[in-house]
Amino acid sequence: MSVSRTRSLHLRRIVALGATLFLAAGMSACSALKNDSSSDSSAHTIAPGKTLTVSTSFYPIQYLAEAIGGNLVKVSSVTPSNVEPHDFELSGKETAELGKADLIAYVPGFQPSLDKAVKEVGSGPTVVDLSKPANLVHHEGVEEEHEHGDEASGDASAAATDAATSESSEAGHDEHSHAEGGEEHGSDLDPHFWLDPQRMISAAETLEASFAKIDPANANDYKAGLDKLKTALTNLDTQYSTGLSTCQRTTFVTSHAAFGYMADRYKLTQASISGIDPETEPSPAELANIKSVVQSTGTTTIFTEELVSPTTAQAIAAETGAETNVLSPLESKPDRGDYTDAMTTNLDRLKIALACQ
Ligand SMILES: [Zn+2]
């Protein structure tokens, strides 16, 4: 979580570099600095014939950009593959790449290092904040919001269908401290919107609108890409709704609290070993709590994830007679297939874990 001491130096250098490139290339018809371009009218337009370059903060946003833009855009991910994005620190090289993009799409409050870099990239890139269309919310475990009241809280359709799991959410409650890393956003919002296909659709619509604004010559193609993407995401949503509608259990145990929006959408309850930040070690009391949730709910699967050590999950499984399986938080590009493939695999595994019909 520590902030690189060299970052400000990097940024100064990068901003200078970005400004030089911008002036020298003269490729943009931009006239004003713009942020949060999802709703502004001052976005750059790129020169005719130039390929739109898009820098995304991490994989699910990369997936959206590629699906919308296809061959018309050049998309990169700031967070490399197989790197856990939560506390990823941008190097000078990564910050330089950021400053050269036509468009940056990200979720503020999730990656503090990226938040700072975005603020200092200068007037080059159009910056698209996807936290707004994704409609981020607080999830249980944020002390001042939900100390005891999951069922009473507005968004907790989510919810907690039994007291044990309501308690369990407390075990995963580092959300607040993680969010404090988001500084200027003052955000204790759960960033993991991409595990809810409906929120992905909203984010995709905002991204497509920005593409069309910056590169109007290809607007029809971006719209076509969006339509196809929406069909895929809608199908995914339907599969989840149907597949998870009749299950023996509704509580699933995860490694870190990445699945809150998924739980909300499909009326499940997530109990997590770590909080919103996967680096957070559970306390002995939290461990005891999660074990009691496993036992009281008859949980048979403890989910692990690709980029976090499974040691604690394996220990809980061994002590409770459960098994482990991987449930991907999609925080990095899947080894095989894409977002929808990994989400489909997740659904299959959830259905087994919850004994769904
Ligand atoms: Zn996460």
CSV table of C-alpha atoms and ligand atoms in Angstrom, one decimal:
chain,number,residue,atom,x,y,z
A,1,MET,CA,0.0,0.0,0.0
A,2,SER,CA,2.9,2.2,0.4
A,3,VAL,CA,3.3,4.9,-2.2
A,4,SER,CA,6.5,4.9,-4.2
A,5,ARG,CA,8.7,7.8,-3.1
A,6,THR,CA,9.8,8.3,-6.7
A,7,ARG,CA,6.4,8.6,-8.1
A,8,SER,CA,6.2,12.4,-8.0
A,9,LEU,CA,9.5,12.5,-9.8
A,10,HIS,CA,8.3,10.1,-12.4
A,11,LEU,CA,5.1,12.0,-12.9
A,12,ARG,CA,6.9,15.3,-13.4
A,13,ARG,CA,9.0,13.7,-16.0
A,14,ILE,CA,6.1,12.0,-17.6
A,15,VAL,CA,4.0,15.1,-17.7
A,16,ALA,CA,6.8,16.9,-19.4
A,17,LEU,CA,7.2,14.1,-21.9
A,18,GLY,CA,3.5,13.9,-22.6
A,19,ALA,CA,3.3,17.6,-23.2
A,20,THR,CA,6.2,17.5,-25.6
A,21,LEU,CA,4.7,14.7,-27.5
A,22,PHE,CA,1.4,16.3,-27.6
A,23,LEU,CA,2.8,19.6,-29.0
A,24,ALA,CA,5.2,18.0,-31.4
A,25,ALA,CA,2.7,15.5,-32.9
A,26,GLY,CA,0.0,18.0,-33.3
A,27,MET,CA,-2.4,15.2,-33.9
A,28,SER,CA,-5.2,16.2,-31.7
A,29,ALA,CA,-7.8,18.7,-32.4
A,30,CYS,CA,-8.2,19.1,-28.7
A,31,SER,CA,-8.7,22.5,-27.2
A,32,ALA,CA,-9.3,22.0,-23.6
A,33,LEU,CA,-8.3,19.8,-20.7
A,34,LYS,CA,-11.0,17.4,-19.9
A,35,ASN,CA,-11.8,15.0,-17.2
A,36,ASP,CA,-14.7,12.7,-16.6
A,37,SER,CA,-15.5,13.1,-20.2
A,38,SER,CA,-18.5,10.8,-19.9
A,39,SER,CA,-20.5,13.8,-19.5
A,40,ASP,CA,-18.5,16.6,-20.9
A,41,SER,CA,-18.4,18.2,-24.3
A,42,SER,CA,-14.8,19.1,-24.6
A,43,ALA,CA,-13.4,15.7,-25.5
A,44,HIS,CA,-10.6,15.5,-28.0
A,45,THR,CA,-11.2,14.3,-31.4
A,46,ILE,CA,-8.5,12.3,-33.0
A,47,ALA,CA,-7.1,13.1,-36.5
A,48,PRO,CA,-8.8,11.3,-39.4
A,49,GLY,CA,-7.1,8.0,-40.0
A,50,LYS,CA,-5.5,7.8,-36.7
A,51,THR,CA,-6.2,4.8,-34.5
A,52,LEU,CA,-7.8,5.6,-31.2
A,53,THR,CA,-5.5,4.5,-28.3
A,54,VAL,CA,-7.2,3.5,-25.1
A,55,SER,CA,-5.4,2.9,-21.8
A,56,THR,CA,-7.5,0.9,-19.3
A,57,SER,CA,-6.7,0.5,-15.7
A,58,PHE,CA,-7.2,-3.3,-15.6
A,59,TYR,CA,-8.7,-6.3,-17.4
A,60,PRO,CA,-12.5,-6.0,-17.2
A,61,ILE,CA,-12.3,-2.4,-18.6
A,62,GLN,CA,-9.8,-3.6,-21.2
A,63,TYR,CA,-12.4,-6.2,-22.2
A,64,LEU,CA,-15.1,-3.6,-22.6
A,65,ALA,CA,-12.9,-1.3,-24.7
A,66,GLU,CA,-11.8,-4.2,-27.0
A,67,ALA,CA,-15.3,-5.4,-27.4
A,68,ILE,CA,-16.6,-2.0,-28.4
A,69,GLY,CA,-13.7,-0.9,-30.5
A,70,GLY,CA,-12.6,-4.1,-32.1
A,71,ASN,CA,-9.8,-3.5,-34.7
A,72,LEU,CA,-10.5,0.3,-34.7
A,73,VAL,CA,-8.8,0.8,-31.3
A,74,LYS,CA,-5.5,0.0,-29.7
A,75,VAL,CA,-6.3,-1.0,-26.1
A,76,SER,CA,-3.8,-1.5,-23.3
A,77,SER,CA,-4.1,-2.4,-19.7
A,78,VAL,CA,-2.1,-0.4,-17.1
A,79,THR,CA,-2.1,-3.4,-14.8
A,80,PRO,CA,-0.2,-6.2,-16.5
A,81,SER,CA,-1.7,-9.7,-16.8
A,82,ASN,CA,-1.4,-11.9,-13.7
A,83,VAL,CA,-0.8,-8.9,-11.4
A,84,GLU,CA,-3.2,-8.3,-8.6
A,85,PRO,CA,-4.4,-4.7,-9.4
A,86,HIS,CA,-5.5,-3.5,-5.9
A,87,ASP,CA,-2.3,-2.0,-4.8
A,88,PHE,CA,-0.5,-2.1,-8.1
A,89,GLU,CA,2.1,0.8,-8.4
A,90,LEU,CA,2.7,2.4,-11.7
A,91,SER,CA,6.2,2.5,-12.9
A,92,GLY,CA,7.6,5.5,-14.9
A,93,LYS,CA,7.0,3.5,-18.1
A,94,GLU,CA,3.4,2.7,-17.3
A,95,THR,CA,2.7,6.3,-16.4
A,96,ALA,CA,4.3,7.4,-19.7
A,97,GLU,CA,2.1,5.1,-21.6
A,98,LEU,CA,-0.9,6.5,-19.8
A,99,GLY,CA,0.0,10.1,-20.8
A,100,LYS,CA,0.2,9.1,-24.5
A,101,ALA,CA,-3.2,7.5,-24.7
A,102,ASP,CA,-6.1,9.3,-26.4
A,103,LEU,CA,-8.4,8.0,-23.7
A,104,ILE,CA,-8.0,6.6,-20.2
A,105,ALA,CA,-10.8,4.6,-18.7
A,106,TYR,CA,-10.6,3.7,-15.0
A,107,VAL,CA,-12.3,3.4,-11.6
A,108,PRO,CA,-11.1,6.0,-9.1
A,109,GLY,CA,-10.7,4.8,-5.6
A,110,PHE,CA,-9.5,1.3,-6.6
A,111,GLN,CA,-5.9,1.9,-7.4
A,112,PRO,CA,-4.4,4.8,-5.5
A,113,SER,CA,-1.3,4.9,-7.6
A,114,LEU,CA,-3.3,5.2,-10.8
A,115,ASP,CA,-5.5,7.8,-9.3
A,116,LYS,CA,-2.5,10.0,-8.7
A,117,ALA,CA,-1.1,9.4,-12.2
A,118,VAL,CA,-4.4,10.2,-13.9
A,119,LYS,CA,-4.5,13.6,-12.1
A,120,GLU,CA,-1.1,14.5,-13.5
A,121,VAL,CA,-1.2,13.3,-17.1
A,122,GLY,CA,-1.9,16.7,-18.4
A,123,SER,CA,-4.2,17.7,-21.2
A,124,GLY,CA,-3.5,14.8,-23.5
A,125,PRO,CA,-5.9,12.0,-22.7
A,126,THR,CA,-9.6,12.2,-22.3
A,127,VAL,CA,-10.3,10.6,-18.9
A,128,VAL,CA,-13.4,8.5,-18.4
A,129,ASP,CA,-14.4,7.7,-14.8
A,130,LEU,CA,-16.5,4.5,-14.9
A,131,SER,CA,-17.5,4.6,-11.3
A,132,LYS,CA,-20.5,6.8,-12.1
A,133,PRO,CA,-22.2,4.6,-14.7
A,134,ALA,CA,-21.2,1.6,-12.7
A,135,ASN,CA,-23.2,3.1,-9.8
A,136,LEU,CA,-20.8,2.0,-7.1
A,137,VAL,CA,-22.3,1.5,-3.6
A,138,HIS,CA,-21.1,0.8,-0.1
A,139,HIS,CA,-21.0,-2.8,0.8
A,140,GLU,CA,-21.4,-4.4,4.2
A,141,GLY,CA,-18.5,-4.0,6.5
A,142,VAL,CA,-18.2,-0.3,6.1
A,143,GLU,CA,-18.5,0.6,9.7
A,144,GLU,CA,-20.4,3.8,9.5
A,145,GLU,CA,-22.8,2.6,7.0
A,146,HIS,CA,-23.7,-0.9,7.8
A,147,GLU,CA,-22.4,-1.8,11.2
A,148,HIS,CA,-25.2,-4.2,12.0
A,149,GLY,CA,-27.9,-3.5,9.5
A,150,ASP,CA,-27.4,-5.4,6.4
A,151,GLU,CA,-31.0,-6.3,6.1
A,152,ALA,CA,-32.1,-2.8,6.8
A,153,SER,CA,-29.9,-1.2,4.4
A,154,GLY,CA,-31.1,0.1,1.1
A,155,ASP,CA,-29.0,-2.0,-1.2
A,156,ALA,CA,-29.1,-5.1,0.7
A,157,SER,CA,-31.5,-6.9,-1.2
A,158,ALA,CA,-28.2,-8.3,-1.2
A,159,ALA,CA,-28.9,-9.8,1.3
A,160,ALA,CA,-28.4,-11.3,4.1
A,161,THR,CA,-30.9,-13.9,4.4
A,162,ASP,CA,-29.7,-15.2,7.7
A,163,ALA,CA,-28.0,-13.8,10.7
A,164,ALA,CA,-24.9,-15.9,10.5
A,165,THR,CA,-24.0,-14.5,7.1
A,166,SER,CA,-24.8,-11.1,8.1
A,167,GLU,CA,-22.3,-11.5,10.8
A,168,SER,CA,-19.9,-13.1,8.3
A,169,SER,CA,-19.8,-10.0,6.3
A,170,GLU,CA,-18.2,-8.3,9.2
A,171,ALA,CA,-15.4,-10.7,8.8
A,172,GLY,CA,-14.6,-9.3,5.5
A,173,HIS,CA,-14.7,-5.8,6.4
A,174,ASP,CA,-11.6,-4.0,5.4
A,175,GLU,CA,-13.5,-2.1,2.8
A,176,HIS,CA,-13.3,1.1,4.7
A,177,SER,CA,-9.6,1.0,5.3
A,178,HIS,CA,-8.9,0.0,1.7
A,179,ALA,CA,-11.0,2.9,0.5
A,180,GLU,CA,-9.1,5.3,2.5
A,181,GLY,CA,-6.3,4.7,0.1
A,182,GLY,CA,-8.5,6.4,-2.4
A,183,GLU,CA,-7.8,9.7,-0.8
A,184,GLU,CA,-9.3,12.5,-2.8
A,185,HIS,CA,-12.3,10.4,-3.7
A,186,GLY,CA,-13.0,9.9,0.0
A,187,SER,CA,-14.4,6.7,-1.4
A,188,ASP,CA,-15.4,3.7,0.7
A,189,LEU,CA,-17.3,2.4,-2.2
A,190,ASP,CA,-16.9,-1.1,-3.4
A,191,PRO,CA,-15.0,-1.0,-6.8
A,192,HIS,CA,-15.8,-4.5,-8.0
A,193,PHE,CA,-18.7,-3.6,-10.3
A,194,TRP,CA,-17.5,-5.8,-13.2
A,195,LEU,CA,-18.8,-8.9,-11.5
A,196,ASP,CA,-22.3,-7.7,-12.1
A,197,PRO,CA,-23.1,-7.9,-15.9
A,198,GLN,CA,-25.7,-5.2,-15.7
A,199,ARG,CA,-23.2,-2.8,-14.3
A,200,MET,CA,-20.9,-3.8,-17.0
A,201,ILE,CA,-23.5,-2.8,-19.6
A,202,SER,CA,-23.8,0.7,-18.0
A,203,ALA,CA,-20.1,1.1,-18.0
A,204,ALA,CA,-19.9,-0.1,-21.7
A,205,GLU,CA,-22.5,2.5,-22.7
A,206,THR,CA,-20.4,5.3,-21.2
A,207,LEU,CA,-17.3,4.1,-22.8
A,208,GLU,CA,-18.9,3.8,-26.2
A,209,ALA,CA,-20.2,7.3,-26.0
A,210,SER,CA,-16.7,8.5,-25.3
A,211,PHE,CA,-15.2,6.6,-28.2
A,212,ALA,CA,-17.8,8.0,-30.6
A,213,LYS,CA,-17.1,11.5,-29.3
A,214,ILE,CA,-13.4,11.3,-29.8
A,215,ASP,CA,-13.5,9.3,-33.0
A,216,PRO,CA,-16.8,10.3,-34.7
A,217,ALA,CA,-15.8,8.8,-38.0
A,218,ASN,CA,-16.1,5.4,-36.5
A,219,ALA,CA,-19.2,6.0,-34.3
A,220,ASN,CA,-21.4,3.6,-36.2
A,221,ASP,CA,-18.9,0.8,-35.7
A,222,TYR,CA,-18.6,1.5,-32.0
A,223,LYS,CA,-22.3,1.4,-31.7
A,224,ALA,CA,-22.4,-2.0,-33.4
A,225,GLY,CA,-19.6,-3.2,-31.0
A,226,LEU,CA,-21.6,-2.0,-28.1
A,227,ASP,CA,-24.8,-3.7,-29.2
A,228,LYS,CA,-23.0,-7.0,-29.7
A,229,LEU,CA,-21.4,-6.6,-26.2
A,230,LYS,CA,-24.7,-5.8,-24.6
A,231,THR,CA,-26.2,-8.9,-26.1
A,232,ALA,CA,-23.4,-11.0,-24.6
A,233,LEU,CA,-23.7,-9.4,-21.2
A,234,THR,CA,-27.5,-9.6,-21.2
A,235,ASN,CA,-27.2,-13.3,-22.0
A,236,LEU,CA,-24.7,-13.7,-19.1
A,237,ASP,CA,-27.1,-11.9,-16.8
A,238,THR,CA,-29.9,-14.2,-17.8
A,239,GLN,CA,-27.8,-17.3,-17.2
A,240,TYR,CA,-26.9,-16.1,-13.7
A,241,SER,CA,-30.5,-15.2,-12.9
A,242,THR,CA,-31.8,-18.5,-14.0
A,243,GLY,CA,-28.9,-20.6,-12.8
A,244,LEU,CA,-28.9,-19.2,-9.3
A,245,SER,CA,-32.6,-19.0,-8.8
A,246,THR,CA,-33.2,-22.3,-7.0
A,247,CYS,CA,-30.3,-23.3,-4.8
A,248,GLN,CA,-30.1,-25.2,-1.5
A,249,ARG,CA,-27.7,-22.5,-0.1
A,250,THR,CA,-27.3,-18.8,-0.8
A,251,THR,CA,-24.1,-18.1,1.0
A,252,PHE,CA,-20.8,-18.4,-0.8
A,253,VAL,CA,-17.4,-18.1,0.9
A,254,THR,CA,-14.7,-16.2,-1.1
A,255,SER,CA,-11.1,-15.2,-0.6
A,256,HIS,CA,-11.5,-11.5,-0.7
A,257,ALA,CA,-14.7,-9.5,-0.9
A,258,ALA,CA,-14.8,-9.0,-4.7
A,259,PHE,CA,-18.3,-10.4,-5.2
A,260,GLY,CA,-20.6,-8.0,-3.4
A,261,TYR,CA,-22.3,-6.7,-6.6
A,262,MET,CA,-22.7,-10.2,-7.9
A,263,ALA,CA,-24.3,-11.2,-4.6
A,264,ASP,CA,-26.6,-8.2,-4.7
A,265,ARG,CA,-27.8,-8.9,-8.2
A,266,TYR,CA,-28.6,-12.5,-7.7
A,267,LYS,CA,-29.7,-12.4,-4.1
A,268,LEU,CA,-26.8,-14.3,-2.7
A,269,THR,CA,-24.7,-13.5,0.4
A,270,GLN,CA,-20.9,-13.3,0.2
A,271,ALA,CA,-18.8,-14.2,3.2
A,272,SER,CA,-15.2,-13.4,2.6
A,273,ILE,CA,-12.0,-14.4,4.3
A,274,SER,CA,-10.3,-11.0,3.6
A,275,GLY,CA,-12.0,-7.7,3.0
A,276,ILE,CA,-12.2,-5.6,-0.1
A,277,ASP,CA,-8.4,-5.6,-0.2
A,278,PRO,CA,-7.0,-9.1,-0.8
A,279,GLU,CA,-3.8,-8.2,1.1
A,280,THR,CA,-5.7,-7.9,4.4
A,281,GLU,CA,-5.1,-10.8,6.7
A,282,PRO,CA,-8.1,-11.8,8.7
A,283,SER,CA,-7.8,-11.6,12.5
A,284,PRO,CA,-8.2,-14.7,14.6
A,285,ALA,CA,-11.7,-13.6,15.5
A,286,GLU,CA,-12.6,-13.1,11.9
A,287,LEU,CA,-11.2,-16.5,11.1
A,288,ALA,CA,-13.3,-18.0,13.8
A,289,ASN,CA,-16.3,-16.2,12.5
A,290,ILE,CA,-15.9,-17.4,8.9
A,291,LYS,CA,-15.5,-21.0,10.2
A,292,SER,CA,-18.7,-20.7,12.1
A,293,VAL,CA,-20.4,-19.3,8.9
A,294,VAL,CA,-19.1,-22.3,6.9
A,295,GLN,CA,-20.5,-24.7,9.5
A,296,SER,CA,-23.8,-23.0,10.2
A,297,THR,CA,-24.6,-22.6,6.5
A,298,GLY,CA,-23.4,-26.1,5.5
A,299,THR,CA,-21.0,-24.6,3.0
A,300,THR,CA,-19.1,-27.2,1.1
A,301,THR,CA,-16.8,-25.1,-1.0
A,302,ILE,CA,-14.3,-22.4,0.0
A,303,PHE,CA,-13.5,-20.3,-3.0
A,304,THR,CA,-9.9,-19.2,-3.7
A,305,GLU,CA,-8.7,-17.0,-6.5
A,306,GLU,CA,-5.9,-17.0,-9.0
A,307,LEU,CA,-3.7,-14.2,-7.7
A,308,VAL,CA,-4.1,-14.6,-3.9
A,309,SER,CA,-2.5,-17.3,-1.8
A,310,PRO,CA,-5.0,-20.1,-1.0
A,311,THR,CA,-3.3,-21.0,2.2
A,312,THR,CA,-5.9,-19.6,4.6
A,313,ALA,CA,-8.8,-20.9,2.5
A,314,GLN,CA,-7.2,-24.3,2.4
A,315,ALA,CA,-6.8,-24.3,6.2
A,316,ILE,CA,-10.5,-23.3,6.7
A,317,ALA,CA,-11.5,-26.0,4.2
A,318,ALA,CA,-9.5,-28.6,6.0
A,319,GLU,CA,-10.9,-27.7,9.4
A,320,THR,CA,-14.5,-27.7,8.2
A,321,GLY,CA,-14.5,-30.6,5.8
A,322,ALA,CA,-15.1,-28.3,2.8
A,323,GLU,CA,-13.3,-28.4,-0.5
A,324,THR,CA,-11.7,-25.5,-2.3
A,325,ASN,CA,-12.3,-24.3,-5.9
A,326,VAL,CA,-11.3,-21.2,-7.8
A,327,LEU,CA,-13.8,-18.4,-8.3
A,328,SER,CA,-12.3,-15.7,-10.4
A,329,PRO,CA,-12.7,-12.1,-9.4
A,330,LEU,CA,-11.6,-11.2,-13.0
A,331,GLU,CA,-9.0,-8.8,-11.8
A,332,SER,CA,-6.6,-10.0,-14.4
A,333,LYS,CA,-7.0,-11.4,-17.9
A,334,PRO,CA,-8.0,-15.1,-17.8
A,335,ASP,CA,-5.5,-17.6,-18.9
A,336,ARG,CA,-8.0,-18.9,-21.4
A,337,GLY,CA,-10.9,-17.2,-23.0
A,338,ASP,CA,-12.2,-13.8,-22.0
A,339,TYR,CA,-14.5,-12.2,-19.4
A,340,THR,CA,-17.7,-14.0,-20.5
A,341,ASP,CA,-15.9,-17.3,-20.5
A,342,ALA,CA,-14.5,-16.8,-17.0
A,343,MET,CA,-17.9,-15.5,-15.8
A,344,THR,CA,-19.6,-18.6,-17.2
A,345,THR,CA,-17.0,-20.8,-15.4
A,346,ASN,CA,-17.7,-18.9,-12.2
A,347,LEU,CA,-21.4,-19.5,-12.6
A,348,ASP,CA,-20.9,-23.3,-13.1
A,349,ARG,CA,-18.8,-23.4,-9.9
A,350,LEU,CA,-21.2,-21.3,-7.9
A,351,LYS,CA,-24.1,-23.6,-8.9
A,352,ILE,CA,-22.1,-26.6,-7.7
A,353,ALA,CA,-21.1,-24.8,-4.5
A,354,LEU,CA,-24.7,-23.7,-3.7
A,355,ALA,CA,-26.3,-26.9,-4.9
A,356,CYS,CA,-28.5,-25.2,-7.4
A,357,GLN,CA,-31.0,-27.0,-9.6
B,1,ZN,ZN,-10.6,-7.0,-5.6
